[in-house]
PDB file of C-alpha atoms in Angstrom:
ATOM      1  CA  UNK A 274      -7.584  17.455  -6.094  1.00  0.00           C
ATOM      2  CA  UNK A 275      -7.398  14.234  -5.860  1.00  0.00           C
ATOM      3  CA  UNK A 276      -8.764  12.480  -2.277  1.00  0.00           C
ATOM      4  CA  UNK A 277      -9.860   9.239  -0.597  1.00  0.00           C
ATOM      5  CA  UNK A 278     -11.859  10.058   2.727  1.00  0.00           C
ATOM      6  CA  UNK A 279     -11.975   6.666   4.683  1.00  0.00           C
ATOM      7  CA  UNK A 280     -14.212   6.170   7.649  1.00  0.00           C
ATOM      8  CA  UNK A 281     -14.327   6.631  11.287  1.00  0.00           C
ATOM      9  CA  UNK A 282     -12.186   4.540  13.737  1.00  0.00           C
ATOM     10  CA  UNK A 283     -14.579   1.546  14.807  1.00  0.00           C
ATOM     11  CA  UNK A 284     -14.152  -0.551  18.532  1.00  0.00           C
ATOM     12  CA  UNK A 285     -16.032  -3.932  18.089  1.00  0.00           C
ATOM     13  CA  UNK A 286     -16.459  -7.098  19.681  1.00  0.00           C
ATOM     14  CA  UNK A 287     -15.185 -10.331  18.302  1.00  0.00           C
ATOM     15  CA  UNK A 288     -18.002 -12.090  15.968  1.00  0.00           C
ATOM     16  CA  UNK A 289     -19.544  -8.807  14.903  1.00  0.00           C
ATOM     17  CA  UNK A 290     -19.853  -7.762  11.318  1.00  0.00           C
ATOM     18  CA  UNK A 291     -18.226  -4.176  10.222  1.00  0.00           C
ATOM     19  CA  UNK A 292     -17.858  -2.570   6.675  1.00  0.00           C
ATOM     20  CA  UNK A 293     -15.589   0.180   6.545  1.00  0.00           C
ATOM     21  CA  UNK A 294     -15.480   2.952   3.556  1.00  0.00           C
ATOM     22  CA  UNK A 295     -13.050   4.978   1.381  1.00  0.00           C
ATOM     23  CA  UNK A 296     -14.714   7.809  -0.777  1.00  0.00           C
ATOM     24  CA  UNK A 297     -12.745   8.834  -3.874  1.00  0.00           C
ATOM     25  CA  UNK A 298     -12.936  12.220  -5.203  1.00  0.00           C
ATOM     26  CA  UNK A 299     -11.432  15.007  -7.903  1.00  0.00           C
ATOM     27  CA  UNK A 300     -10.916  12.033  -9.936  1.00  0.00           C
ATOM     28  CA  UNK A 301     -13.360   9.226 -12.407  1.00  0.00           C
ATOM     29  CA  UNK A 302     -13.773   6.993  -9.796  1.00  0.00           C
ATOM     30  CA  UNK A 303     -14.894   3.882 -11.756  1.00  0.00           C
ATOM     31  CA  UNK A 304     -12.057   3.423 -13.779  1.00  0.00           C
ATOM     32  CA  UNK A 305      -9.105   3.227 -11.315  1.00  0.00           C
ATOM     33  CA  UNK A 306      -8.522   0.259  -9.714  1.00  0.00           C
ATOM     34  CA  UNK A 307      -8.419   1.384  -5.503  1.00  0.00           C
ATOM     35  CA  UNK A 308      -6.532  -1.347  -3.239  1.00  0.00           C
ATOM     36  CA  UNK A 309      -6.936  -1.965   0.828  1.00  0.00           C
ATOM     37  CA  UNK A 310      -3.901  -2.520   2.554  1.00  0.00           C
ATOM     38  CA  UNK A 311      -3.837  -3.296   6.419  1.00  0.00           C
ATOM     39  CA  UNK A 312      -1.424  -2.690   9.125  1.00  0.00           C
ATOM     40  CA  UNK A 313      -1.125  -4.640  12.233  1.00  0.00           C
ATOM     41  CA  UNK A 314       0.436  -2.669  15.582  1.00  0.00           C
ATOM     42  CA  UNK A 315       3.995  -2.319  15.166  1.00  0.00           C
ATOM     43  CA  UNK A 316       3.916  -4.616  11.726  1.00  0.00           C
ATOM     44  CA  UNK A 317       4.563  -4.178   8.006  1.00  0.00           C
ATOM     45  CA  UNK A 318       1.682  -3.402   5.326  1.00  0.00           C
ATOM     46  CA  UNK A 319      -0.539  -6.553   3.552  1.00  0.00           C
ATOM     47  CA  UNK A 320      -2.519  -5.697   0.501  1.00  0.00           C
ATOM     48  CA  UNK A 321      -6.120  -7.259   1.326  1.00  0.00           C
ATOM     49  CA  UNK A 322      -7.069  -6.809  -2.426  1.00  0.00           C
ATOM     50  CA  UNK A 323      -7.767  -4.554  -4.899  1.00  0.00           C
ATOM     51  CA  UNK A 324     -11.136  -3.818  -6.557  1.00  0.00           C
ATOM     52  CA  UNK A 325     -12.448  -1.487 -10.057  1.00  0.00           C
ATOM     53  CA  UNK A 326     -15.123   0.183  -9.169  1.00  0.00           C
ATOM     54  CA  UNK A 327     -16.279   0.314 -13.055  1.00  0.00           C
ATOM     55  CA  UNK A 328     -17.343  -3.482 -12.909  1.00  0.00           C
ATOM     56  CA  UNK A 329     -16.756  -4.916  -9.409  1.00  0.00           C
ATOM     57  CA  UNK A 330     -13.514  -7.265 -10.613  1.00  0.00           C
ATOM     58  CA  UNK A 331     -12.407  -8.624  -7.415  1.00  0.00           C
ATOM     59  CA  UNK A 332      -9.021  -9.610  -6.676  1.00  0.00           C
ATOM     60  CA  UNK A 333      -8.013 -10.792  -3.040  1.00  0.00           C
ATOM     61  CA  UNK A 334      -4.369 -11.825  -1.362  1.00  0.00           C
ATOM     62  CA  UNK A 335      -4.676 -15.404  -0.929  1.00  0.00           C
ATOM     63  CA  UNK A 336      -4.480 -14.712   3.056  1.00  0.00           C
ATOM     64  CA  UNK A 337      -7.689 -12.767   2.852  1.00  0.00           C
ATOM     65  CA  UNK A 338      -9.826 -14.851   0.379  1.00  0.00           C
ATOM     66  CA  UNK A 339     -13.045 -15.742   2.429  1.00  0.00           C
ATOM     67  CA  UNK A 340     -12.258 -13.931   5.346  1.00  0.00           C
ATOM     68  CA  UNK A 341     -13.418 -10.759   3.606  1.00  0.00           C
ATOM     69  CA  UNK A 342     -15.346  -8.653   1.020  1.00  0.00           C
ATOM     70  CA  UNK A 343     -14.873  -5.777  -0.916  1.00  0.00           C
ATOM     71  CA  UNK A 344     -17.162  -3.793  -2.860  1.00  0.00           C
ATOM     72  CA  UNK A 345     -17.994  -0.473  -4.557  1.00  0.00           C
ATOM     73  CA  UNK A 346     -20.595   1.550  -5.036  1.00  0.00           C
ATOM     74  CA  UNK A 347     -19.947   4.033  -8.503  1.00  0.00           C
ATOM     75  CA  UNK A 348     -23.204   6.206  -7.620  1.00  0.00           C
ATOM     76  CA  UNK A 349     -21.566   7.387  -4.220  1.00  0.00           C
ATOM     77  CA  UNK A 350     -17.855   7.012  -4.986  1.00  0.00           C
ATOM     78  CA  UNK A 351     -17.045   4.859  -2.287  1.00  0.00           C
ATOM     79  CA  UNK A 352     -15.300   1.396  -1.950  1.00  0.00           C
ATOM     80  CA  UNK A 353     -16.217  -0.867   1.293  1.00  0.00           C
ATOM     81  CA  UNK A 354     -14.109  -3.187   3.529  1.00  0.00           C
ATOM     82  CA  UNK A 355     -16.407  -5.543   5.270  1.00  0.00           C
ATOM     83  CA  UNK A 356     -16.421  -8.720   7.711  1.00  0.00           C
ATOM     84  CA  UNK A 357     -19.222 -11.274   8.551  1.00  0.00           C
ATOM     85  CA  UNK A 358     -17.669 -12.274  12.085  1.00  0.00           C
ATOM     86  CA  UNK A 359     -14.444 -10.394  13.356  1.00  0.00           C
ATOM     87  CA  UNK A 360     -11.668 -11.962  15.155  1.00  0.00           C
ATOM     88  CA  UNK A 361      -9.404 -10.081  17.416  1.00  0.00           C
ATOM     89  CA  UNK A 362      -6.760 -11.016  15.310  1.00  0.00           C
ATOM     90  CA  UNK A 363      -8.582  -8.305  12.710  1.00  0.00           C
ATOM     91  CA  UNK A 364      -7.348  -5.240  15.268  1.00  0.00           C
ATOM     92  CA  UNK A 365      -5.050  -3.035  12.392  1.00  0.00           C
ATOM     93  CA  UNK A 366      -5.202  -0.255  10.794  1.00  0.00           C
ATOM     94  CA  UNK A 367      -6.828  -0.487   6.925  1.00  0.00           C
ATOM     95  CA  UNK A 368      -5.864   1.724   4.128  1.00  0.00           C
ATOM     96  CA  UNK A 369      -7.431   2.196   0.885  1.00  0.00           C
ATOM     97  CA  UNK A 370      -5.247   3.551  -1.854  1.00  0.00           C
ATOM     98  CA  UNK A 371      -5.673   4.748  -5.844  1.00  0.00           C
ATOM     99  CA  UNK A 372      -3.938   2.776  -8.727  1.00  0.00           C
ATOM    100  CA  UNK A 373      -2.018   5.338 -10.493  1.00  0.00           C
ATOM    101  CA  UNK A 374      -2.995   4.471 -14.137  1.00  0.00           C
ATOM    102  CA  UNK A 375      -6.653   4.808 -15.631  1.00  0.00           C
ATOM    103  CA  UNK A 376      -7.674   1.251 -15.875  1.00  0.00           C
ATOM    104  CA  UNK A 377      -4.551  -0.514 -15.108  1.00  0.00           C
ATOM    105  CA  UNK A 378      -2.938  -2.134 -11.730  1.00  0.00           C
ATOM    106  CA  UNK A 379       0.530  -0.522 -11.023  1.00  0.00           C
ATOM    107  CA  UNK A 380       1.605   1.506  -8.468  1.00  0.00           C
ATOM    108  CA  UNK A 381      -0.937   3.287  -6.002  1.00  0.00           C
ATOM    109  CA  UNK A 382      -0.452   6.882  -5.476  1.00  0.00           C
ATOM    110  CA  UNK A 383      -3.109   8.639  -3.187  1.00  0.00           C
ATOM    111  CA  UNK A 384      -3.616   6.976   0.284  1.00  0.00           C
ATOM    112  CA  UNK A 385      -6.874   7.487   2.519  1.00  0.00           C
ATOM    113  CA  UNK A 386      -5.829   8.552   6.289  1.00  0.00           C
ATOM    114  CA  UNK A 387      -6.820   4.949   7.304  1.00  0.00           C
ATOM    115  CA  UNK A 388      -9.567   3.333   9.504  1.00  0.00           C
ATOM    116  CA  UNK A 389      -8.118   2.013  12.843  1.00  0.00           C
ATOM    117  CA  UNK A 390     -10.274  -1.231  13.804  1.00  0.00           C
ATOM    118  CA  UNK A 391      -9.984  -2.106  16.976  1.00  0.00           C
ATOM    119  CA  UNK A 392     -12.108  -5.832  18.095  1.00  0.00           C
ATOM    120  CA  UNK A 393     -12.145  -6.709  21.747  1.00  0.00           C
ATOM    121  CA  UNK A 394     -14.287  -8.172  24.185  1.00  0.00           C
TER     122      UNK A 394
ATOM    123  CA  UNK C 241       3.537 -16.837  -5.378  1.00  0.00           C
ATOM    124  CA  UNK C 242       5.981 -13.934  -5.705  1.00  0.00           C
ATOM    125  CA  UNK C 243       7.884 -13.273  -2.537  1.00  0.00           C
ATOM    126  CA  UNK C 244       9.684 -10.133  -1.853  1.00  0.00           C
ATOM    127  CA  UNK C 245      12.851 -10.028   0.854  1.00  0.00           C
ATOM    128  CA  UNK C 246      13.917  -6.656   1.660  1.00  0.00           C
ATOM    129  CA  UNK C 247      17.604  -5.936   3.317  1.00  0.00           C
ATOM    130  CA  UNK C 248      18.188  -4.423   5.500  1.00  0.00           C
ATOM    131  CA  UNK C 249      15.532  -4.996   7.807  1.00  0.00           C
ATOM    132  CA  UNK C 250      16.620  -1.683   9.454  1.00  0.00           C
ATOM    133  CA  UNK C 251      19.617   0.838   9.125  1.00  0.00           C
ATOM    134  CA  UNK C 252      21.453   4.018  10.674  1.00  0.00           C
ATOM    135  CA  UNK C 253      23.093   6.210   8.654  1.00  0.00           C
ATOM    136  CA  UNK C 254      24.288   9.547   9.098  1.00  0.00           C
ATOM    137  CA  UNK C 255      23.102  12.675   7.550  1.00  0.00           C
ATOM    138  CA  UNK C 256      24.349  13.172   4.825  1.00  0.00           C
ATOM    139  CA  UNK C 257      24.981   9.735   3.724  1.00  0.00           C
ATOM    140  CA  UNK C 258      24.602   7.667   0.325  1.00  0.00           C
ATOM    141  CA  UNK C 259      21.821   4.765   1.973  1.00  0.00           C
ATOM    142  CA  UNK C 260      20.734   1.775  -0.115  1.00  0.00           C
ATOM    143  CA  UNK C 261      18.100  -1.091   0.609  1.00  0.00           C
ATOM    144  CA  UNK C 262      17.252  -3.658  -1.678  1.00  0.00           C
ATOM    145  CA  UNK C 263      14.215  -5.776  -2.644  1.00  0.00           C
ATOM    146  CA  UNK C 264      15.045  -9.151  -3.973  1.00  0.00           C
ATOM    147  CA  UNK C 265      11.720 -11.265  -5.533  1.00  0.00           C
ATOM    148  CA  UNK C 266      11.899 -15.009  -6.169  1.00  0.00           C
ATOM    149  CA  UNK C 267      10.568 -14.583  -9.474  1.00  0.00           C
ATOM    150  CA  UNK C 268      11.104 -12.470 -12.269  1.00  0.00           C
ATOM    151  CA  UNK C 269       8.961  -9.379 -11.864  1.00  0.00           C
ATOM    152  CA  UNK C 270       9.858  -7.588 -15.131  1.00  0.00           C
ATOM    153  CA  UNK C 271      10.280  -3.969 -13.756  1.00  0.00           C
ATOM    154  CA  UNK C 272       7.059  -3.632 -12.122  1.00  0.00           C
ATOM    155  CA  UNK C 273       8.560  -2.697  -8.887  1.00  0.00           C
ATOM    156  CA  UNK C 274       7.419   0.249  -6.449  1.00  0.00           C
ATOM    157  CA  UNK C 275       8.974   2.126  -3.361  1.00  0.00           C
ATOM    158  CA  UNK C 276       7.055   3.708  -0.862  1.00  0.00           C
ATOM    159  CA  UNK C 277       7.987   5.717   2.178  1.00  0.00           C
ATOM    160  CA  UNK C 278       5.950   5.292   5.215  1.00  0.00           C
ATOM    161  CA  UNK C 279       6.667   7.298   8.625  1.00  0.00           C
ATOM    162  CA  UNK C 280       4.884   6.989  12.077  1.00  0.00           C
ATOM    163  CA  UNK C 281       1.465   7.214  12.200  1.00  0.00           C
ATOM    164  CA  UNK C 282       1.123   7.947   8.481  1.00  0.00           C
ATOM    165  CA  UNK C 283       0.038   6.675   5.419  1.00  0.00           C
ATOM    166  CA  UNK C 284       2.408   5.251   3.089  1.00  0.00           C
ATOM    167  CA  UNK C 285       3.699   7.787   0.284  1.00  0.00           C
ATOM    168  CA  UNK C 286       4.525   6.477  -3.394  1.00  0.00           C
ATOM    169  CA  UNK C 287       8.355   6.984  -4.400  1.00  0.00           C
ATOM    170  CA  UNK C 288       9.077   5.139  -7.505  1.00  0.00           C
ATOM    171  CA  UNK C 289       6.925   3.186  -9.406  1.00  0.00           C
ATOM    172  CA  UNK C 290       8.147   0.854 -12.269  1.00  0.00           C
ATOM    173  CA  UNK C 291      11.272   0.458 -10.792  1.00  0.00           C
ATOM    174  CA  UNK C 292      13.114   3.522 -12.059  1.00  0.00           C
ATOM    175  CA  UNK C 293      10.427   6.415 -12.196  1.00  0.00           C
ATOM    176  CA  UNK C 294      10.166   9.273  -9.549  1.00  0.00           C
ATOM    177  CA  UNK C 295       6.596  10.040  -8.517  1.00  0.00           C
ATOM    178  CA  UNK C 296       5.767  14.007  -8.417  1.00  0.00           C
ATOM    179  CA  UNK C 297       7.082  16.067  -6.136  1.00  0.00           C
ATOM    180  CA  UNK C 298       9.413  13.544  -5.019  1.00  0.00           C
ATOM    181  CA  UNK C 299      13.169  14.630  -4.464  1.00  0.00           C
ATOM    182  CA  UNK C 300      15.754  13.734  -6.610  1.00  0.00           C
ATOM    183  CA  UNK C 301      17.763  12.325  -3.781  1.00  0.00           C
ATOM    184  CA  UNK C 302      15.840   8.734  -3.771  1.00  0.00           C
ATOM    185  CA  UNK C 303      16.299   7.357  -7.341  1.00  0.00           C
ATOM    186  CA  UNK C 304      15.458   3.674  -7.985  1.00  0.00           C
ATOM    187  CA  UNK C 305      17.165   0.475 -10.059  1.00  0.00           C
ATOM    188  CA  UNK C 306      17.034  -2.885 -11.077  1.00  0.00           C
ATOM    189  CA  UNK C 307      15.177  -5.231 -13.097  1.00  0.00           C
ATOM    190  CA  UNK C 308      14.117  -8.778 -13.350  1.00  0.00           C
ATOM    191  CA  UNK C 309      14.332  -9.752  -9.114  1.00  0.00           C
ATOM    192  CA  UNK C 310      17.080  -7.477  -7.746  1.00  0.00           C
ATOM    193  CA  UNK C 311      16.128  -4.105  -7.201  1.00  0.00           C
ATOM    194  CA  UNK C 312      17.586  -1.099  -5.253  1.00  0.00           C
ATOM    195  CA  UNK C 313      16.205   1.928  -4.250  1.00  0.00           C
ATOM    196  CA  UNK C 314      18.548   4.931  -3.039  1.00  0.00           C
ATOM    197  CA  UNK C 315      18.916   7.968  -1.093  1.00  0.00           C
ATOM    198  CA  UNK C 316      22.112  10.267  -2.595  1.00  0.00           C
ATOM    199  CA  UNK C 317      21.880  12.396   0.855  1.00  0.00           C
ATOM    200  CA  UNK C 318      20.165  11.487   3.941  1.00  0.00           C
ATOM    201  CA  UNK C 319      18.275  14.115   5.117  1.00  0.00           C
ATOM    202  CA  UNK C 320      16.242  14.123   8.618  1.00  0.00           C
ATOM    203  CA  UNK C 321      13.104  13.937   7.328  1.00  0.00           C
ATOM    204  CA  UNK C 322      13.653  10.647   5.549  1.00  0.00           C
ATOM    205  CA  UNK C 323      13.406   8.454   8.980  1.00  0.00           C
ATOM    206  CA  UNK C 324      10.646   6.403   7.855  1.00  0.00           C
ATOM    207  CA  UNK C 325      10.195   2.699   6.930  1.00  0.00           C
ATOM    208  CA  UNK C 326      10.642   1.900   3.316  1.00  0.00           C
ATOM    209  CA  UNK C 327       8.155  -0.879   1.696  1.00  0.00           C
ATOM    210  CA  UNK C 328       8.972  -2.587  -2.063  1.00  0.00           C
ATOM    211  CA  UNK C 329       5.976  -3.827  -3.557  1.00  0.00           C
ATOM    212  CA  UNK C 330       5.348  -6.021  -6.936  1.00  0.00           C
ATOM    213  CA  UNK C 331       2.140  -7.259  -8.591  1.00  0.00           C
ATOM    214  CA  UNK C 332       1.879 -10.277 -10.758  1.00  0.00           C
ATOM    215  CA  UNK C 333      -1.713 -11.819  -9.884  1.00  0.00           C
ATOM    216  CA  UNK C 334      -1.544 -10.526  -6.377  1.00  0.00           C
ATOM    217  CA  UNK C 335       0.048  -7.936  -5.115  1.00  0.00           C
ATOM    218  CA  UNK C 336       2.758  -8.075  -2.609  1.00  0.00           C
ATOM    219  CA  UNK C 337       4.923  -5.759  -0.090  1.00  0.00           C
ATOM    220  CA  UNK C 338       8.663  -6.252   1.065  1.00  0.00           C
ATOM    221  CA  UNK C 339       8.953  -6.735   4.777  1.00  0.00           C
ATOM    222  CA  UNK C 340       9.833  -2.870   5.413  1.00  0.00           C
ATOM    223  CA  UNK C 341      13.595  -1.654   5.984  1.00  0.00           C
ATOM    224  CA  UNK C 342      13.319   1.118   9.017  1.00  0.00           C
ATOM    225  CA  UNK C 343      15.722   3.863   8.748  1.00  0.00           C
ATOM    226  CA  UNK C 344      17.234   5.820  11.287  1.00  0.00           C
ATOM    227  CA  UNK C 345      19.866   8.665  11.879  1.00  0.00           C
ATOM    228  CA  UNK C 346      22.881   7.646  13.526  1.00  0.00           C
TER     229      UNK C 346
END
């Protein structure tokens, strides 16, 4: 069965660093592309980027390049979300999600549960 | 870079009902269009990907259409547990999400 385990909600201040994870399992993790998607309250969904495990290829949203970084790690299954220096503004909820075809970027068909990331002072 | 307008923005229908939103990009986006049902508190579920194809275990009530930049996706029969927001999305170098059409029972 197929699954993506994310990581526990997280309360932070503004200007800490945070890396959140999504495990992948029942599946060959490193060769399906896995996106992040976040969720402001109330708001509609952004894709952050997307990432293949296999080789690291990086691809961000224009609105997220620099202000992010994803990564993966193929010996533990797991993609990360991480920031240097959050900003209130970064309060959402993040999901991770599976491409749907071995090797290619198309639709995304298994969601994680999502990380809720909430940064006050 | 692509952008995607959804209409609706939000919608009540009765049970029961034929429903249709659409997702209109400003470029051509070939067929590589996806639907995706999200309700409160959830993550968001895969529909139709490619613009036409149901995902598993989908009902055959929401079918999707379209081509090129108009695309529809549609619900024969409204049923209760379809309140949700629906959410196109397109990739051609980045990938991109319609701004969400909320449906509701009337």
């Amino acid at each position: 069965e197929v699954q993506l385990e994310q990581s526990g909600a997280e309360v932070k201040k503004p200007g800490e660093s945070l890396k959140i994870a999504c495990k992948g399992s029942g599946y060959s993790f490193p060769y399906y592309w896995i996106g992040w998607v976040r969720q402001m309250p109330g708001e509609g969904l952004e894709w952050i980027g997307i990432i293949y495990p296999d080789d690291s290829d990086t691809r961000y949203s224009p609105s997220f390049q620099g202000q992010v970084t994803l990564s993966a790690d193929k010996s533990t299954s797991t993609t990360y979300l991480q920031w240097s220096s959050l900003k209130a503004s970064d309060t959402a909820m993040y999901f991770c999600a599976r491409g749907r075809e071995l090797a290619a970027i198309s639709a995304f068909d298994f969601w994680g549960q999502g990380t809720k990331v909430t940064v006050s002072s | 870079d692509i952008q995607m307008t959804q209409s609706p923005s939000s919608l009540s229908a009765s049970v029961g009902d034929r429903v249709t939103i659409t997702c209109q990009a400003s470029q051509d986006t070939s067929n590589f269009l996806n639907w995706y049902q999200q309700k409160p508190g959830k993550a968001p579920k895969l529909l139709i990907y490619d613009s036409s194809n149901l995902e598993t275990g989908v009902p055959s009530r929401f079918s999707g259409s379209g081509s090129g930049t108009n695309f529809i996706l549609a619900i024969s029969s409204l049923q209760p547990e379809d309140i949700a927001t629906y959410y196109c999305q397109q990739y051609d170098h980045v990938l991109r999400f319609g701004g969400g059409t909320k449906v509701e029972i009337k």
